[in-house]
Short mmCIF file of N, CA and C in Angstrom, two decimals:
data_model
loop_
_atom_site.label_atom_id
_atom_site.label_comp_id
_atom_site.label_asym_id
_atom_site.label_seq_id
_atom_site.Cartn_x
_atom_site.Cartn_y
_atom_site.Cartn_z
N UNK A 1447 14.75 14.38 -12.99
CA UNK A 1447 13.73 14.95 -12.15
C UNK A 1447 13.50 14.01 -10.97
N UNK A 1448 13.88 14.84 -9.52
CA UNK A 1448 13.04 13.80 -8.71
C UNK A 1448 12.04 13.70 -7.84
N UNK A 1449 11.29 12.96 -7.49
CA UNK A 1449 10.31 12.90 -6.69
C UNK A 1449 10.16 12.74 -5.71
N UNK A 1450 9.34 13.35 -4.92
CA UNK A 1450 9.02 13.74 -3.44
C UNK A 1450 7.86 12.37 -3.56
N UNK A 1451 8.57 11.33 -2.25
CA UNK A 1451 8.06 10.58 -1.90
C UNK A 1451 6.97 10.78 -0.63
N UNK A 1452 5.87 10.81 -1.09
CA UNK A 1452 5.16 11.85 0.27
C UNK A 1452 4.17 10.50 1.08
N UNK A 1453 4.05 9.19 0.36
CA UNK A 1453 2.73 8.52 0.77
C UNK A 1453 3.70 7.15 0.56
N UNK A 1454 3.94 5.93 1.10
CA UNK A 1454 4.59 5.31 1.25
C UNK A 1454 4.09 4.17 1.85
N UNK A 1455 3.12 3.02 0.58
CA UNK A 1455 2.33 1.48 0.61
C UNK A 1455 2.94 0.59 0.68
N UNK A 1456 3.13 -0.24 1.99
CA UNK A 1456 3.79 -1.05 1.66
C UNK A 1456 2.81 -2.98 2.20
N UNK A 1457 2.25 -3.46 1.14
CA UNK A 1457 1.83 -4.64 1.42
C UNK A 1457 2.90 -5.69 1.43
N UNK A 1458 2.46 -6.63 2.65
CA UNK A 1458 2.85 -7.90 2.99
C UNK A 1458 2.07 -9.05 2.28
N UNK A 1459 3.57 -9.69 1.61
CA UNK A 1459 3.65 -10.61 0.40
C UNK A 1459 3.91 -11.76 0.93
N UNK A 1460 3.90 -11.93 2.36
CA UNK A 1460 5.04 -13.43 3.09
C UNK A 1460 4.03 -14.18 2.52
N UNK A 1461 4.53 -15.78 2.70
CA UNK A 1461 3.63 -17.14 2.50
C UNK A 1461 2.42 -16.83 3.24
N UNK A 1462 2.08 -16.84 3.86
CA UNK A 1462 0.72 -16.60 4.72
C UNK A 1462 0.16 -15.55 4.56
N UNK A 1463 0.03 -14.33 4.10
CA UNK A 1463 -0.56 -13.16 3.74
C UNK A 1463 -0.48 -13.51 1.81
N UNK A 1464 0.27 -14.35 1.27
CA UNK A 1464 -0.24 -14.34 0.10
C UNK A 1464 -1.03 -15.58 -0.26
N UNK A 1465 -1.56 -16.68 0.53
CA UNK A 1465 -2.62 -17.50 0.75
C UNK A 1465 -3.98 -16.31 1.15
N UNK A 1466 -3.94 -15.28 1.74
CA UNK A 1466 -4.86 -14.94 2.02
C UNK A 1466 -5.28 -13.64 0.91
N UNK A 1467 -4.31 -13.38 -0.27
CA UNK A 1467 -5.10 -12.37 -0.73
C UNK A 1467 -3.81 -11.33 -1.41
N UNK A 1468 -2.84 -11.53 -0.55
CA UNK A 1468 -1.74 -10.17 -0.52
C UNK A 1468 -1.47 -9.47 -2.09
N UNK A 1469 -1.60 -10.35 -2.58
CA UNK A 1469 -1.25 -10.21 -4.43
C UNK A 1469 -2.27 -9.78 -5.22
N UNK A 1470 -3.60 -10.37 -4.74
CA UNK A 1470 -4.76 -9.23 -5.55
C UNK A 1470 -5.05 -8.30 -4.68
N UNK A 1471 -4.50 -7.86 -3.58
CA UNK A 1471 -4.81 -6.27 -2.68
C UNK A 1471 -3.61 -5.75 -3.23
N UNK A 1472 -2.46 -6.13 -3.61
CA UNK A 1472 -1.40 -5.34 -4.00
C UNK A 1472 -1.67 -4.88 -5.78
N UNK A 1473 -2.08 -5.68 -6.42
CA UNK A 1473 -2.56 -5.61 -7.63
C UNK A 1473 -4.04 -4.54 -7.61
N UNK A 1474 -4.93 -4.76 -6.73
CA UNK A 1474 -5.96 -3.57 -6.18
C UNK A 1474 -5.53 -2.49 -6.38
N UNK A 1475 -4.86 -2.05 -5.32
CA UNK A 1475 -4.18 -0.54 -4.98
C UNK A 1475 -3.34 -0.41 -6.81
N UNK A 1476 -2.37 -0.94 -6.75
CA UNK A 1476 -1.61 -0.93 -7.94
C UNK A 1476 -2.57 -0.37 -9.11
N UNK A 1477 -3.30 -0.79 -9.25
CA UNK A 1477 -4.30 -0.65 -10.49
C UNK A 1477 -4.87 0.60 -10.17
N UNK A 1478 -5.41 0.41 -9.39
CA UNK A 1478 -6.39 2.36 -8.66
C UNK A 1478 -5.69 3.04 -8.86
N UNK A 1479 -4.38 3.19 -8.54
CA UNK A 1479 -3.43 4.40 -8.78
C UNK A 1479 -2.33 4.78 -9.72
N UNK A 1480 -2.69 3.49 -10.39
CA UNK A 1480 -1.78 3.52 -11.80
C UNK A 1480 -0.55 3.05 -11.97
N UNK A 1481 -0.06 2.74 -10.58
CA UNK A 1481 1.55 2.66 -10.06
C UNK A 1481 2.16 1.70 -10.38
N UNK A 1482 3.64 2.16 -10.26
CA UNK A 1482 4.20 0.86 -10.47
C UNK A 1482 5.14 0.47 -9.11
N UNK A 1483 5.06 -1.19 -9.25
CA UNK A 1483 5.84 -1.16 -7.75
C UNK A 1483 7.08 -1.35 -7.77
N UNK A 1484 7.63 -0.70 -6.42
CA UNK A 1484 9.13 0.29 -7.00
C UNK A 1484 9.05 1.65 -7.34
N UNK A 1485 8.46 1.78 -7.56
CA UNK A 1485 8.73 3.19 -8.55
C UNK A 1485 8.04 4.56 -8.00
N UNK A 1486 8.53 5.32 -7.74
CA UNK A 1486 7.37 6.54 -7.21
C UNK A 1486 6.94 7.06 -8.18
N UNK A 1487 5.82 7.52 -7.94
CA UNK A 1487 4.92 8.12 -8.76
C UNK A 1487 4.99 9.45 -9.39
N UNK A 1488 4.57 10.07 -9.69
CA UNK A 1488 4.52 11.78 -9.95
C UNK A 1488 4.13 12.46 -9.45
N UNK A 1489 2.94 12.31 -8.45
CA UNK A 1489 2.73 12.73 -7.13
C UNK A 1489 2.92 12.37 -5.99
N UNK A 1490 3.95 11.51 -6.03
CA UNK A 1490 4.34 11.30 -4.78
C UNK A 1490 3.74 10.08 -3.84
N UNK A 1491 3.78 8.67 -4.51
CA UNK A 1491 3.13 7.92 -4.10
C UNK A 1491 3.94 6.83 -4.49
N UNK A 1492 4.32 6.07 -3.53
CA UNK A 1492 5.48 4.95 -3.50
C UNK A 1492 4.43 3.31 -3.32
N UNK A 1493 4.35 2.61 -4.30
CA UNK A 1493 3.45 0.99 -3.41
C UNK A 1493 5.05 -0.42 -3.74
N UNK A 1494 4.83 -1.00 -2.35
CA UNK A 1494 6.25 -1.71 -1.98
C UNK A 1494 5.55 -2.95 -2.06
N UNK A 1495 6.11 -4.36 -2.29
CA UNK A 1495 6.25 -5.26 -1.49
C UNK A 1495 7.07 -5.55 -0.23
N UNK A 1496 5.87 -6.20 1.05
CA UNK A 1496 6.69 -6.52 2.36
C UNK A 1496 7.44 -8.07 1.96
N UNK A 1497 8.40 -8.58 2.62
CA UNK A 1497 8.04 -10.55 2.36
C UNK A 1497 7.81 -10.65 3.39
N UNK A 1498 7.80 -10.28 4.94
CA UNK A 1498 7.06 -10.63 5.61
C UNK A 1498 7.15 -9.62 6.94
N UNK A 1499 5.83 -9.24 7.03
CA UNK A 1499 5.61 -8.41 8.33
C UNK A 1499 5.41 -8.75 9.74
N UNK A 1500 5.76 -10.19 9.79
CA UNK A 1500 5.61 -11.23 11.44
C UNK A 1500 4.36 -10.96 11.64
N UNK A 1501 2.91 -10.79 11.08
CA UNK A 1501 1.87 -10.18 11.85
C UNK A 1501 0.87 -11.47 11.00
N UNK A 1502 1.11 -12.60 11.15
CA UNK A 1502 0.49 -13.52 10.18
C UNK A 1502 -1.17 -13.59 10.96
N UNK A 1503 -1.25 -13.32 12.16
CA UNK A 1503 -2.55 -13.45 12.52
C UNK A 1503 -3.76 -12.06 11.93
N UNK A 1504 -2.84 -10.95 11.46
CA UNK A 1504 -3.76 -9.88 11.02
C UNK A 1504 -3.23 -9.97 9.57
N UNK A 1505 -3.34 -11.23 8.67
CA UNK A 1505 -3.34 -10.95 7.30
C UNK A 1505 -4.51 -10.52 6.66
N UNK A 1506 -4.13 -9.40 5.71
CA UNK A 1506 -2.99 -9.33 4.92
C UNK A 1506 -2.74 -7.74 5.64
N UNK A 1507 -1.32 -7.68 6.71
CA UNK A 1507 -1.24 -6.17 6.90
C UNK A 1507 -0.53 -5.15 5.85
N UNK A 1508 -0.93 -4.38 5.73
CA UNK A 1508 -0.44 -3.17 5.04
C UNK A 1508 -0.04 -1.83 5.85
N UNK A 1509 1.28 -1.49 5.52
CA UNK A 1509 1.82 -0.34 6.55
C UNK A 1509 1.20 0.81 5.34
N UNK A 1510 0.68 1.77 5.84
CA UNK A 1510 0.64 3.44 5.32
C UNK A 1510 1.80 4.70 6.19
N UNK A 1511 2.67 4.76 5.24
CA UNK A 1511 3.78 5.61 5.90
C UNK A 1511 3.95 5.39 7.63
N UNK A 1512 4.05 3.55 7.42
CA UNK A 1512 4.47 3.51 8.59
C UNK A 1512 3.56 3.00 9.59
N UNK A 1513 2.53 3.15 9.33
CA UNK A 1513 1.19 2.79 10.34
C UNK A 1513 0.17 1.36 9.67
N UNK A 1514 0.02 0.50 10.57
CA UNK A 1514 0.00 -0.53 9.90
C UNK A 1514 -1.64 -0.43 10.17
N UNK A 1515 -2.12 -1.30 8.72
CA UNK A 1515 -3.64 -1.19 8.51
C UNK A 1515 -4.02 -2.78 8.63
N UNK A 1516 -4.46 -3.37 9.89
CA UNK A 1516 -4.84 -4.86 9.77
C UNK A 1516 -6.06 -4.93 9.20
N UNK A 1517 -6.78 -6.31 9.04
CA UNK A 1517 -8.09 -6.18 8.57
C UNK A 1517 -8.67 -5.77 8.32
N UNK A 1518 -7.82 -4.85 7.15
CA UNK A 1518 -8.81 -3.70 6.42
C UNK A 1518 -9.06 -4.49 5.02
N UNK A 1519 -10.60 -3.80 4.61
CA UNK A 1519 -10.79 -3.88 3.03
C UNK A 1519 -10.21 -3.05 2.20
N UNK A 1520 -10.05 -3.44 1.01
CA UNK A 1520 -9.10 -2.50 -0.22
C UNK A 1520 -10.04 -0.82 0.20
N UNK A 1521 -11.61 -0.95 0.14
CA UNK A 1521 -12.16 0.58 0.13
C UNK A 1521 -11.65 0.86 1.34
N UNK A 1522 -11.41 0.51 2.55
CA UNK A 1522 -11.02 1.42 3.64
C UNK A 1522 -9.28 1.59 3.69
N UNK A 1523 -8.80 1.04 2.78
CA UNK A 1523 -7.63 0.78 2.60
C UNK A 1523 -7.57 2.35 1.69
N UNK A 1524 -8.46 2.49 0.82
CA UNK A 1524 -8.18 3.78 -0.53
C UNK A 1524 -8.70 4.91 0.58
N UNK A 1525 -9.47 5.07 1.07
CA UNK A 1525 -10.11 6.13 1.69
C UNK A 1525 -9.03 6.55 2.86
N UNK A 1526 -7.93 5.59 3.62
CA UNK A 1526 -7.18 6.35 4.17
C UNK A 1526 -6.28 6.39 3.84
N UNK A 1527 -5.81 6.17 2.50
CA UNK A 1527 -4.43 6.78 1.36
C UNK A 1527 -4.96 8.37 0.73
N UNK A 1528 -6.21 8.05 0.42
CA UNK A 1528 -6.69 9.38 0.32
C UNK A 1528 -6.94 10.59 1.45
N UNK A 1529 -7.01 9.79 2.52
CA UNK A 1529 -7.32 10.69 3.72
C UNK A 1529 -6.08 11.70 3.92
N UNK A 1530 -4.66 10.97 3.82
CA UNK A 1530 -3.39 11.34 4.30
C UNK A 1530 -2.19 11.74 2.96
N UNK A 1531 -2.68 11.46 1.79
CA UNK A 1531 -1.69 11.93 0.69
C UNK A 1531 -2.07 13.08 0.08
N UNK A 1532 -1.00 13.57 0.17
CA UNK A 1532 -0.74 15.07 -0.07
C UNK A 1532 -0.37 14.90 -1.96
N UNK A 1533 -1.21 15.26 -2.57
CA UNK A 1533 -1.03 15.23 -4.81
C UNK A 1533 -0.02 16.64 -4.20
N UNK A 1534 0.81 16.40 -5.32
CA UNK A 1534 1.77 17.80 -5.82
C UNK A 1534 0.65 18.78 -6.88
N UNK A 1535 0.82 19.96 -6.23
CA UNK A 1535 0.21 20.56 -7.53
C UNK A 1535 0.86 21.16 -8.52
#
């Protein structure tokens, strides 16, 4: 069976984004959504490690299908994964 990758997390893990956090925001999300990293989900929800996104002055960035989220908190971080992911019904 395969899965429609529809929502696509990818946090930055470099040396300097994981002094600042990168591993318990990736472990955050990870946990909220049950996921595993690597692995898509069942509805369609992919969470990645970056090793490094060159953006060391906006750690810890996180791309959302592509669009990068600087200085965000984990809640504004869930509210626009929720804003933009489409669940399979």
């Amino acid at each position: 069976m395969s899965t429609d990758v529809r929502t696509v997390i990818e946090v930055c893990v470099g040396l300097h984004c994981s002094t600042k956090g990168a591993y318990a925001l990736l472990e955050s999300i990870r946990s909220h959504y049950d996921l595993q990293i690597g692995v898509p989900s069942a509805d369609g929800m992919l969470l990645k490690e970056m090793e490094c996104m060159h953006n060391c002055r906006n750690a810890v960035p996180v791309l959302i299908n592509g669009m990068e989220c600087t200085k965000s908190s984990f809640k504004s971080i869930i509210k626009y994964i929720e804003a933009i992911h489409v669940r399979k019904r």
